[in-house]
Amino acid sequence: MDYCSSDNSELQDAQASSPEVMDYTYISSELETMALINTYRVSIGLNALERADYLSRKSEEHDNYMIANNVVDHDGFEVRSQNIIKVLGATKVCENIAYNYNSPHGAFDAWMNSPRHKENITGDYTHFGISIRENPVNERKYYTTIFAKI
C-alpha cells in the first residue's frame, strides 16, 4: 500500500529552525531494505536517498499503531505527512507499507511489482526512513517506509 502528500504552498513558515532530534537504531533488515531501494535507484540513474532518523521514527510509530490495532493501512498519514512537512521542511511525502513478508527482498519485490509502490521508490525524493516491526502475537512483520523531498 502506498500513500502520498505534498505541500504546494510556501514553506517558509513551516521550516523548522532546528528539527527535532530523534535518534533511531536500525536493525539489519531495515538497513538491507534501504540498501535494496538505493541500489535500485542508482542502477536506473537516480540519486541515492539519505537516511533520516526522524522519518524512521515516524515509520516505527505507524508500525506500532498497525500492530496494536491489528490493521494494515495508512491511518494517520495526513497527520504524519504534515508533521514531516513542518518539522523537516519537506515539500512532499510518500509512504509505502507492507505486511507479512519474511525478508526485505520479499517486501521490496512486492513493492517493485506494484506500479504505485515502484513510483514511490523511484520518485523525486531526497530522504527516506524505514521501520520493520514484528507482531509479538503472530510474528508477522510490518514494514513502513516514508519518502520525503527535503
Short mmCIF file of C-alpha atoms in Angstrom, two decimals:
data_model
loop_
_atom_site.label_atom_id
_atom_site.label_comp_id
_atom_site.label_asym_id
_atom_site.label_seq_id
_atom_site.Cartn_x
_atom_site.Cartn_y
_atom_site.Cartn_z
CA MET A 1 0.00 0.00 0.00
CA ASP A 2 1.21 3.49 -0.68
CA TYR A 3 0.12 6.99 0.08
CA CYS A 4 1.44 10.41 -0.93
CA SER A 5 1.04 14.02 0.06
CA SER A 6 2.64 17.28 -0.87
CA ASP A 7 2.54 20.83 0.30
CA ASN A 8 2.35 23.16 -2.65
CA SER A 9 2.21 26.30 -0.51
CA GLU A 10 5.18 28.35 0.52
CA LEU A 11 7.11 26.51 3.19
CA GLN A 12 8.98 29.42 4.75
CA ASP A 13 6.76 29.44 7.84
CA ALA A 14 6.84 25.66 8.08
CA GLN A 15 10.62 25.38 8.02
CA ALA A 16 11.81 24.31 11.44
CA SER A 17 14.83 26.24 12.62
CA SER A 18 16.16 23.12 14.34
CA PRO A 19 14.42 19.82 13.57
CA GLU A 20 13.52 17.60 16.46
CA VAL A 21 16.32 15.21 17.24
CA MET A 22 15.15 11.64 17.18
CA ASP A 23 17.94 9.08 17.03
CA TYR A 24 16.94 5.74 15.58
CA THR A 25 18.80 2.46 15.89
CA TYR A 26 18.47 0.42 12.71
CA ILE A 27 18.19 -3.36 12.66
CA SER A 28 19.90 -5.31 9.88
CA SER A 29 16.69 -5.96 7.92
CA GLU A 30 15.92 -2.23 7.82
CA LEU A 31 19.42 -1.43 6.55
CA GLU A 32 19.07 -4.21 3.98
CA THR A 33 15.75 -2.84 2.72
CA MET A 34 17.20 0.66 2.44
CA ALA A 35 20.17 -0.74 0.52
CA LEU A 36 17.85 -2.56 -1.88
CA ILE A 37 15.95 0.67 -2.55
CA ASN A 38 19.10 2.75 -3.04
CA THR A 39 20.85 0.13 -5.19
CA TYR A 40 17.83 0.07 -7.49
CA ARG A 41 17.57 3.87 -7.63
CA VAL A 42 21.25 4.26 -8.50
CA SER A 43 21.04 1.47 -11.11
CA ILE A 44 18.48 3.49 -13.07
CA GLY A 45 20.36 6.80 -12.74
CA LEU A 46 18.56 8.29 -9.74
CA ASN A 47 20.11 9.75 -6.61
CA ALA A 48 20.58 7.53 -3.58
CA LEU A 49 18.30 8.62 -0.75
CA GLU A 50 19.72 9.86 2.51
CA ARG A 51 18.68 8.09 5.67
CA ALA A 52 16.63 10.28 8.02
CA ASP A 53 16.16 9.06 11.59
CA TYR A 54 13.11 11.28 12.04
CA LEU A 55 11.36 9.52 9.14
CA SER A 56 12.28 6.15 10.61
CA ARG A 57 10.78 7.15 13.98
CA LYS A 58 7.56 8.16 12.22
CA SER A 59 7.63 4.85 10.34
CA GLU A 60 8.10 2.99 13.64
CA GLU A 61 5.17 4.84 15.20
CA HIS A 62 2.98 3.70 12.33
CA ASP A 63 4.16 0.08 12.54
CA ASN A 64 3.38 0.10 16.26
CA TYR A 65 -0.08 1.55 15.55
CA MET A 66 -0.82 -1.15 12.96
CA ILE A 67 0.32 -3.90 15.33
CA ALA A 68 -1.67 -2.52 18.29
CA ASN A 69 -4.82 -2.18 16.17
CA ASN A 70 -4.33 -5.32 14.08
CA VAL A 71 -4.66 -3.38 10.81
CA VAL A 72 -2.64 -2.79 7.66
CA ASP A 73 -3.45 0.71 6.46
CA HIS A 74 -2.34 4.31 6.13
CA ASP A 75 -4.41 5.67 9.03
CA GLY A 76 -2.99 8.97 10.20
CA PHE A 77 -0.89 9.55 7.10
CA GLU A 78 -2.06 13.13 6.67
CA VAL A 79 -1.03 13.93 10.25
CA ARG A 80 2.36 12.21 9.76
CA SER A 81 2.87 13.96 6.45
CA GLN A 82 2.00 17.42 7.77
CA ASN A 83 4.28 16.86 10.77
CA ILE A 84 7.18 15.91 8.47
CA ILE A 85 6.49 18.93 6.25
CA LYS A 86 6.50 21.21 9.31
CA VAL A 87 9.44 19.69 11.19
CA LEU A 88 11.78 18.85 8.31
CA GLY A 89 10.60 21.37 5.73
CA ALA A 90 9.68 18.61 3.27
CA THR A 91 7.86 19.61 0.10
CA LYS A 92 6.36 16.18 -0.47
CA VAL A 93 5.99 12.98 1.47
CA CYS A 94 5.08 9.45 0.43
CA GLU A 95 4.63 6.18 2.28
CA ASN A 96 4.85 2.50 1.37
CA ILE A 97 3.71 -0.20 3.74
CA ALA A 98 3.94 -3.97 3.52
CA TYR A 99 2.77 -6.80 5.71
CA ASN A 100 3.71 -10.40 6.32
CA TYR A 101 6.90 -10.59 4.25
CA ASN A 102 9.63 -12.64 5.90
CA SER A 103 12.52 -10.85 4.26
CA PRO A 104 13.47 -7.41 2.96
CA HIS A 105 13.72 -8.94 -0.52
CA GLY A 106 10.12 -10.16 -0.29
CA ALA A 107 8.76 -6.72 0.63
CA PHE A 108 10.99 -4.95 -1.91
CA ASP A 109 9.97 -7.33 -4.72
CA ALA A 110 6.28 -6.82 -3.88
CA TRP A 111 6.73 -3.04 -3.99
CA MET A 112 8.60 -3.26 -7.29
CA ASN A 113 5.80 -5.39 -8.80
CA SER A 114 3.23 -2.74 -7.88
CA PRO A 115 3.25 0.32 -10.18
CA ARG A 116 2.20 2.70 -7.36
CA HIS A 117 4.81 1.44 -4.91
CA LYS A 118 7.51 1.44 -7.56
CA GLU A 119 6.57 5.02 -8.42
CA ASN A 120 7.21 5.99 -4.80
CA ILE A 121 10.57 4.18 -4.77
CA THR A 122 11.65 5.94 -7.97
CA GLY A 123 10.07 9.29 -7.09
CA ASP A 124 11.66 12.70 -6.75
CA TYR A 125 12.75 12.31 -3.13
CA THR A 126 15.93 13.08 -1.22
CA HIS A 127 15.46 11.22 2.08
CA PHE A 128 13.80 8.14 3.49
CA GLY A 129 13.20 6.30 6.70
CA ILE A 130 12.07 2.79 7.48
CA SER A 131 10.80 0.64 10.27
CA ILE A 132 10.22 -3.10 10.33
CA ARG A 133 8.44 -4.40 13.40
CA GLU A 134 7.18 -7.85 14.29
CA ASN A 135 3.83 -8.52 15.91
CA PRO A 136 4.73 -10.50 19.06
CA VAL A 137 1.44 -12.43 18.88
CA ASN A 138 1.66 -13.85 15.35
CA GLU A 139 5.29 -12.97 14.45
CA ARG A 140 4.21 -11.28 11.22
CA LYS A 141 6.28 -8.33 10.08
CA TYR A 142 5.05 -4.81 9.34
CA TYR A 143 7.07 -2.56 7.04
CA THR A 144 6.65 1.20 6.77
CA THR A 145 8.91 3.31 4.55
CA ILE A 146 8.46 7.07 4.36
CA PHE A 147 9.99 9.01 1.46
CA ALA A 148 10.42 12.79 1.61
CA LYS A 149 11.80 15.57 -0.53
CA ILE A 150 13.65 17.93 1.81
#
